[in-house]
Amino acid sequence: MLLAGTEDGVHRAEDLDGGEATVRTVLDAGAVMRLRTFEAFEGVFAATATGLYHSTDAERWADLGVPQERVYAVGAAPDGRLYAGTRPAHVYIAHPGGEDDLGDLSWRELDGFQGLPSREEWRLPRHEDLAQVRDLHVHPDAPDRVIAGVEVGGVHVSEDRGEAWTERREGTHDDVHELAVLGADEFVAATGYGLFHTDDAGASWTRLDGGYDQRYFRSVGVVGDAVYAGGALAHTSTWLEPDADPELFVWRGGDRAQPVPHPRPDETVTGITAVGGDAVVGTHEGTVLRRTGEEWTVVGALPATDGFAGSYTPLLEVEQ
């Protein structure tokens, strides 16, 4: 079973193996930014523009009461620490005592995040001069390290569970849309101007998209030993134009990512996950595609309003 987020909530897609998937809405919410599962918790978390939600059955959802309504990122540590990133850009932590405590969480803001030297620069006029935390990760091999990606603000890392933070934005672009964490020290950042890789926890970065015109990366995800990333020429408002010319890339190590042809070349890939070992991607128009070997198949369609499903369409495989 696949869960998918759009501008209108979370949707459940089944029968991905047999052709056209059956899709139905399971959560009416604002735009969905992230769908995540964590080893420390049963069920699924949905970070949305109307709150952070949790479900153990992908049918019934509970709002977890983050102090800021617009929750754009969620992360968790192996010991059960739960993190939420919001718009405006704040990071909150909660310490559930167990699965039964998720309905009554006590959230605390991690004030050290506001003390980063570049904090006053985190703004963009077309974003109402606000920034948002777009991604949060804790890798099990470095359980005290919290990795945050900010739009617009860059990548930042805490080594003490989120209390103190250091900037890891030098050498990458500040407009961070999504992070793929490959290991304790290895990340790939999809940004508004380039796809970047680090193998030293952000102390240095290398560019993976050199030589291509599609420099605006909205999505990045890991499928087996491959990293997929959805690129475009420019930001979301241009995607419905006839000359938008998006591209899907794959990186398997080395100096540069490579373009991957697929059946919807005019649609920007805005969500990436693995299903049964295959790459499954969603586009801004709501098309869901699956790659088995070298062959792509259109397996479903997500709800879309006027041809637009979302600037993010996060996807997540879950057990039925």
Short mmCIF file of C-alpha atoms in Angstrom, two decimals:
data_model
loop_
_atom_site.label_atom_id
_atom_site.label_comp_id
_atom_site.label_asym_id
_atom_site.label_seq_id
_atom_site.Cartn_x
_atom_site.Cartn_y
_atom_site.Cartn_z
CA MET A 1 0.00 0.00 0.00
CA LEU A 2 1.14 3.52 -0.81
CA LEU A 3 0.30 6.70 1.06
CA ALA A 4 0.54 9.95 -0.89
CA GLY A 5 0.23 13.58 0.09
CA THR A 6 -1.16 16.41 -2.03
CA GLU A 7 -2.38 19.97 -1.52
CA ASP A 8 -5.63 18.51 -0.15
CA GLY A 9 -4.51 15.83 2.30
CA VAL A 10 -3.34 12.23 2.51
CA HIS A 11 -4.52 9.56 0.08
CA ARG A 12 -4.27 5.78 0.16
CA ALA A 13 -3.36 3.95 -3.06
CA GLU A 14 -3.68 0.19 -3.46
CA ASP A 15 -3.19 -2.31 -6.30
CA LEU A 16 0.09 -0.77 -7.49
CA ASP A 17 1.07 -4.15 -8.96
CA GLY A 18 -1.98 -4.66 -11.11
CA GLY A 19 -2.16 -1.53 -13.23
CA GLU A 20 -4.28 1.48 -12.27
CA ALA A 21 -4.21 1.96 -8.51
CA THR A 22 -7.32 2.53 -6.42
CA VAL A 23 -6.93 5.88 -4.66
CA ARG A 24 -9.06 7.29 -1.84
CA THR A 25 -8.62 10.14 0.64
CA VAL A 26 -7.91 9.16 4.25
CA LEU A 27 -7.04 12.58 5.75
CA ASP A 28 -8.49 15.96 4.79
CA ALA A 29 -5.78 18.44 5.70
CA GLY A 30 -3.79 21.31 4.33
CA ALA A 31 -0.91 20.71 1.95
CA VAL A 32 1.07 17.65 2.98
CA MET A 33 4.82 18.24 3.21
CA ARG A 34 6.15 14.97 4.66
CA LEU A 35 4.95 11.41 5.27
CA ARG A 36 7.30 9.50 7.57
CA THR A 37 7.60 6.32 9.62
CA PHE A 38 10.10 5.70 12.43
CA GLU A 39 11.38 2.60 14.17
CA ALA A 40 10.53 4.09 17.58
CA PHE A 41 6.83 4.43 16.76
CA GLU A 42 4.05 2.40 15.28
CA GLY A 43 2.19 4.05 12.42
CA VAL A 44 2.64 7.03 10.13
CA PHE A 45 3.26 10.75 10.70
CA ALA A 46 1.98 13.43 8.30
CA ALA A 47 3.45 16.93 8.48
CA THR A 48 0.94 19.33 6.94
CA ALA A 49 0.02 22.99 6.67
CA THR A 50 -2.73 22.38 9.23
CA GLY A 51 -0.75 20.38 11.80
CA LEU A 52 1.21 17.24 12.55
CA TYR A 53 -0.92 14.09 12.40
CA HIS A 54 -0.35 10.48 13.41
CA SER A 55 -2.16 7.29 12.45
CA THR A 56 -1.61 3.64 13.34
CA ASP A 57 -3.85 2.31 10.57
CA ALA A 58 -3.64 4.95 7.80
CA GLU A 59 -7.36 5.57 8.31
CA ARG A 60 -7.86 7.42 11.61
CA TRP A 61 -5.61 10.39 12.32
CA ALA A 62 -4.86 12.42 15.46
CA ASP A 63 -3.50 15.96 15.56
CA LEU A 64 -0.41 15.96 17.80
CA GLY A 65 -0.78 19.59 18.88
CA VAL A 66 2.49 21.19 17.76
CA PRO A 67 2.53 24.83 18.99
CA GLN A 68 2.77 26.16 15.41
CA GLU A 69 -0.05 25.06 13.09
CA ARG A 70 2.03 24.82 9.90
CA VAL A 71 4.27 21.78 10.38
CA TYR A 72 6.55 21.21 7.41
CA ALA A 73 8.91 18.53 8.79
CA VAL A 74 8.95 15.67 11.28
CA GLY A 75 11.82 13.52 12.54
CA ALA A 76 12.44 11.03 15.33
CA ALA A 77 15.36 9.45 17.18
CA PRO A 78 15.71 5.76 18.03
CA ASP A 79 15.00 6.49 21.71
CA GLY A 80 11.61 8.02 20.88
CA ARG A 81 12.44 11.72 20.79
CA LEU A 82 10.03 13.34 18.33
CA TYR A 83 10.90 16.52 16.41
CA ALA A 84 8.69 18.93 14.48
CA GLY A 85 9.82 21.71 12.13
CA THR A 86 7.45 24.55 11.32
CA ARG A 87 6.71 27.71 9.36
CA PRO A 88 7.86 30.19 10.66
CA ALA A 89 11.14 28.32 11.17
CA HIS A 90 11.14 26.75 14.63
CA VAL A 91 12.09 23.29 15.85
CA TYR A 92 10.17 21.59 18.66
CA ILE A 93 10.86 18.40 20.61
CA ALA A 94 8.60 16.04 22.54
CA HIS A 95 9.43 12.96 24.62
CA PRO A 96 6.55 10.51 24.38
CA GLY A 97 6.66 7.83 27.05
CA GLY A 98 5.29 5.32 24.55
CA GLU A 99 2.78 4.88 21.75
CA ASP A 100 -0.15 5.58 24.08
CA ASP A 101 1.25 9.02 25.01
CA LEU A 102 1.11 10.50 21.51
CA GLY A 103 -2.31 11.99 22.14
CA ASP A 104 -1.08 14.29 24.93
CA LEU A 105 2.38 15.51 24.01
CA SER A 106 4.29 18.25 25.78
CA TRP A 107 6.27 20.15 23.14
CA ARG A 108 9.29 22.29 23.93
CA GLU A 109 10.93 24.70 21.51
CA LEU A 110 14.65 24.15 20.89
CA ASP A 111 15.72 27.76 21.40
CA GLY A 112 19.28 27.17 20.25
CA PHE A 113 17.99 26.88 16.70
CA GLN A 114 17.00 30.55 16.82
CA GLY A 115 20.52 31.52 17.88
CA LEU A 116 22.25 30.45 14.66
CA PRO A 117 24.34 33.32 13.23
CA SER A 118 22.45 33.44 9.94
CA ARG A 119 18.98 33.32 11.52
CA GLU A 120 18.02 36.90 10.59
CA GLU A 121 18.82 36.14 6.93
CA TRP A 122 16.26 33.32 6.68
CA ARG A 123 13.63 34.96 4.57
CA LEU A 124 12.42 35.36 1.01
CA PRO A 125 10.09 38.15 -0.19
CA ARG A 126 7.80 35.78 -2.12
CA HIS A 127 7.50 33.65 1.06
CA GLU A 128 6.13 36.59 3.09
CA ASP A 129 9.69 37.16 4.37
CA LEU A 130 9.41 33.93 6.36
CA ALA A 131 11.41 30.70 6.37
CA GLN A 132 10.29 27.15 7.08
CA VAL A 133 12.00 24.01 8.34
CA ARG A 134 11.58 21.67 5.36
CA ASP A 135 13.27 18.54 6.71
CA LEU A 136 14.47 16.93 9.94
CA HIS A 137 16.48 13.71 10.27
CA VAL A 138 18.17 11.61 12.94
CA HIS A 139 20.24 8.69 11.65
CA PRO A 140 20.38 5.65 13.97
CA ASP A 141 24.18 5.49 13.71
CA ALA A 142 24.42 9.04 15.14
CA PRO A 143 21.39 9.19 17.48
CA ASP A 144 22.32 12.50 19.12
CA ARG A 145 22.76 14.31 15.79
CA VAL A 146 19.77 16.22 14.39
CA ILE A 147 19.93 17.46 10.79
CA ALA A 148 17.68 20.31 9.67
CA GLY A 149 17.07 21.77 6.21
CA VAL A 150 15.58 25.26 6.01
CA GLU A 151 13.88 27.07 3.12
CA VAL A 152 15.44 29.64 2.88
CA GLY A 153 18.24 29.16 5.43
CA GLY A 154 20.46 26.20 4.58
CA VAL A 155 21.48 23.01 6.37
CA HIS A 156 22.16 23.02 10.12
CA VAL A 157 23.27 20.27 12.49
CA SER A 158 23.00 19.67 16.22
CA GLU A 159 25.26 17.13 17.94
CA ASP A 160 23.43 17.23 21.29
CA ARG A 161 19.86 16.24 20.41
CA GLY A 162 18.86 19.72 19.24
CA GLU A 163 20.01 22.00 22.03
CA ALA A 164 22.99 23.67 20.29
CA TRP A 165 23.34 24.03 16.52
CA THR A 166 26.07 24.70 13.96
CA GLU A 167 25.67 25.91 10.40
CA ARG A 168 26.54 23.49 7.61
CA ARG A 169 25.46 25.74 4.75
CA GLU A 170 28.87 26.72 3.37
CA GLY A 171 29.28 25.20 -0.11
CA THR A 172 25.61 24.42 -0.67
CA HIS A 173 22.57 26.58 -1.50
CA ASP A 174 20.39 28.08 1.23
CA ASP A 175 17.06 27.24 -0.42
CA VAL A 176 16.73 23.68 0.93
CA HIS A 177 13.68 21.71 -0.19
CA GLU A 178 14.47 18.15 0.91
CA LEU A 179 17.28 16.08 2.39
CA ALA A 180 18.11 12.43 1.76
CA VAL A 181 20.18 10.94 4.56
CA LEU A 182 22.28 8.03 3.29
CA GLY A 183 24.32 7.50 6.45
CA ALA A 184 25.36 9.16 9.68
CA ASP A 185 27.64 11.59 7.81
CA GLU A 186 26.30 11.39 4.26
CA PHE A 187 23.43 13.56 2.96
CA VAL A 188 22.11 14.80 -0.36
CA ALA A 189 20.34 18.16 -0.44
CA ALA A 190 17.76 19.15 -3.06
CA THR A 191 17.86 22.93 -3.25
CA GLY A 192 16.55 25.82 -5.29
CA TYR A 193 19.86 26.01 -7.12
CA GLY A 194 21.51 22.63 -7.33
CA LEU A 195 21.75 19.10 -5.99
CA PHE A 196 24.50 18.76 -3.37
CA HIS A 197 26.26 15.87 -1.60
CA THR A 198 28.24 15.68 1.64
CA ASP A 199 30.06 12.77 3.25
CA ASP A 200 31.31 14.70 6.29
CA ALA A 201 27.99 15.79 7.86
CA GLY A 202 27.89 19.05 5.91
CA ALA A 203 31.38 20.32 6.64
CA SER A 204 31.92 20.32 2.85
CA TRP A 205 29.64 19.84 -0.15
CA THR A 206 30.01 18.84 -3.80
CA ARG A 207 27.64 19.65 -6.65
CA LEU A 208 25.98 16.70 -8.45
CA ASP A 209 24.03 18.46 -11.21
CA GLY A 210 26.79 20.20 -13.16
CA GLY A 211 26.14 20.64 -16.87
CA TYR A 212 22.33 20.57 -16.75
CA ASP A 213 19.84 23.40 -17.07
CA GLN A 214 17.46 21.94 -14.48
CA ARG A 215 18.95 23.46 -11.34
CA TYR A 216 15.78 23.79 -9.23
CA PHE A 217 15.44 20.55 -7.22
CA ARG A 218 12.23 19.97 -5.31
CA SER A 219 12.51 16.29 -4.28
CA VAL A 220 15.17 13.72 -3.41
CA GLY A 221 14.83 10.14 -2.20
CA VAL A 222 16.80 6.92 -1.75
CA VAL A 223 15.82 3.69 -3.54
CA GLY A 224 18.27 0.88 -2.87
CA ASP A 225 21.72 2.09 -3.89
CA ALA A 226 20.34 4.96 -5.99
CA VAL A 227 19.40 8.53 -5.14
CA TYR A 228 16.61 9.99 -7.30
CA ALA A 229 15.96 13.73 -7.56
CA GLY A 230 13.30 15.75 -9.33
CA GLY A 231 14.60 18.87 -11.07
CA ALA A 232 13.08 21.78 -12.99
CA LEU A 233 14.24 24.96 -14.67
CA ALA A 234 12.60 27.23 -12.09
CA HIS A 235 10.20 27.42 -9.17
CA THR A 236 6.68 26.03 -8.89
CA SER A 237 4.83 28.86 -10.63
CA THR A 238 6.49 27.91 -13.95
CA TRP A 239 5.69 24.20 -13.94
CA LEU A 240 2.42 24.39 -15.87
CA GLU A 241 4.02 26.39 -18.68
CA PRO A 242 4.64 24.51 -21.97
CA ASP A 243 8.40 25.09 -21.84
CA ALA A 244 8.86 24.07 -18.19
CA ASP A 245 11.22 21.22 -19.25
CA PRO A 246 11.62 19.29 -15.95
CA GLU A 247 13.95 16.31 -15.53
CA LEU A 248 14.30 13.30 -13.23
CA PHE A 249 17.86 12.43 -12.19
CA VAL A 250 19.51 9.41 -10.59
CA TRP A 251 22.85 9.34 -8.75
CA ARG A 252 24.71 6.16 -7.85
CA GLY A 253 27.98 7.69 -6.72
CA GLY A 254 30.59 9.42 -8.81
CA ASP A 255 30.82 13.00 -9.91
CA ARG A 256 27.43 13.65 -11.47
CA ALA A 257 23.80 12.63 -11.47
CA GLN A 258 22.30 11.39 -14.73
CA PRO A 259 18.88 12.11 -16.29
CA VAL A 260 16.34 9.26 -16.34
CA PRO A 261 13.70 9.20 -19.14
CA HIS A 262 10.18 8.35 -17.99
CA PRO A 263 6.64 8.41 -19.47
CA ARG A 264 5.69 11.88 -18.15
CA PRO A 265 8.59 14.10 -19.23
CA ASP A 266 6.52 17.32 -18.90
CA GLU A 267 5.74 16.72 -15.21
CA THR A 268 8.03 17.65 -12.31
CA VAL A 269 8.76 14.83 -9.87
CA THR A 270 7.72 16.03 -6.42
CA GLY A 271 7.70 12.78 -4.42
CA ILE A 272 9.97 9.71 -4.35
CA THR A 273 9.87 6.43 -2.44
CA ALA A 274 10.64 2.72 -2.76
CA VAL A 275 7.92 0.09 -3.13
CA GLY A 276 9.02 -3.53 -3.14
CA GLY A 277 12.50 -2.40 -4.13
CA ASP A 278 11.22 -0.40 -7.11
CA ALA A 279 11.39 3.37 -7.48
CA VAL A 280 7.94 4.98 -7.29
CA VAL A 281 7.59 8.70 -8.01
CA GLY A 282 4.77 11.22 -7.96
CA THR A 283 4.51 14.38 -10.04
CA HIS A 284 3.06 17.84 -9.54
CA GLU A 285 0.13 16.81 -11.77
CA GLY A 286 -0.60 13.75 -9.63
CA THR A 287 0.77 11.00 -11.86
CA VAL A 288 2.29 8.04 -10.00
CA LEU A 289 4.95 6.06 -11.88
CA ARG A 290 6.80 2.87 -10.96
CA ARG A 291 10.18 1.74 -12.27
CA THR A 292 10.78 -2.00 -12.40
CA GLY A 293 14.21 -2.72 -13.81
CA GLU A 294 14.55 -0.20 -16.64
CA GLU A 295 10.83 -0.06 -17.45
CA TRP A 296 8.44 2.64 -16.20
CA THR A 297 4.70 2.14 -15.77
CA VAL A 298 2.01 4.68 -14.92
CA VAL A 299 0.29 3.02 -11.95
CA GLY A 300 -2.10 5.67 -10.67
CA ALA A 301 -3.27 9.25 -10.37
CA LEU A 302 -3.59 11.42 -7.28
CA PRO A 303 -6.32 14.06 -6.82
CA ALA A 304 -5.36 17.27 -8.62
CA THR A 305 -7.11 20.64 -8.85
CA ASP A 306 -6.80 22.33 -12.25
CA GLY A 307 -4.00 19.93 -13.14
CA PHE A 308 -1.98 20.58 -9.97
CA ALA A 309 -1.67 18.00 -7.17
CA GLY A 310 0.97 19.85 -5.19
CA SER A 311 4.42 21.37 -5.13
CA TYR A 312 5.17 18.43 -2.81
CA THR A 313 3.58 15.00 -3.26
CA PRO A 314 5.33 12.91 -0.59
CA LEU A 315 4.99 9.14 -1.03
CA LEU A 316 5.44 6.36 1.52
CA GLU A 317 5.09 2.58 1.33
CA VAL A 318 3.32 1.15 4.38
CA GLU A 319 2.30 -2.36 5.36
CA GLN A 320 -1.36 -3.19 4.90
#
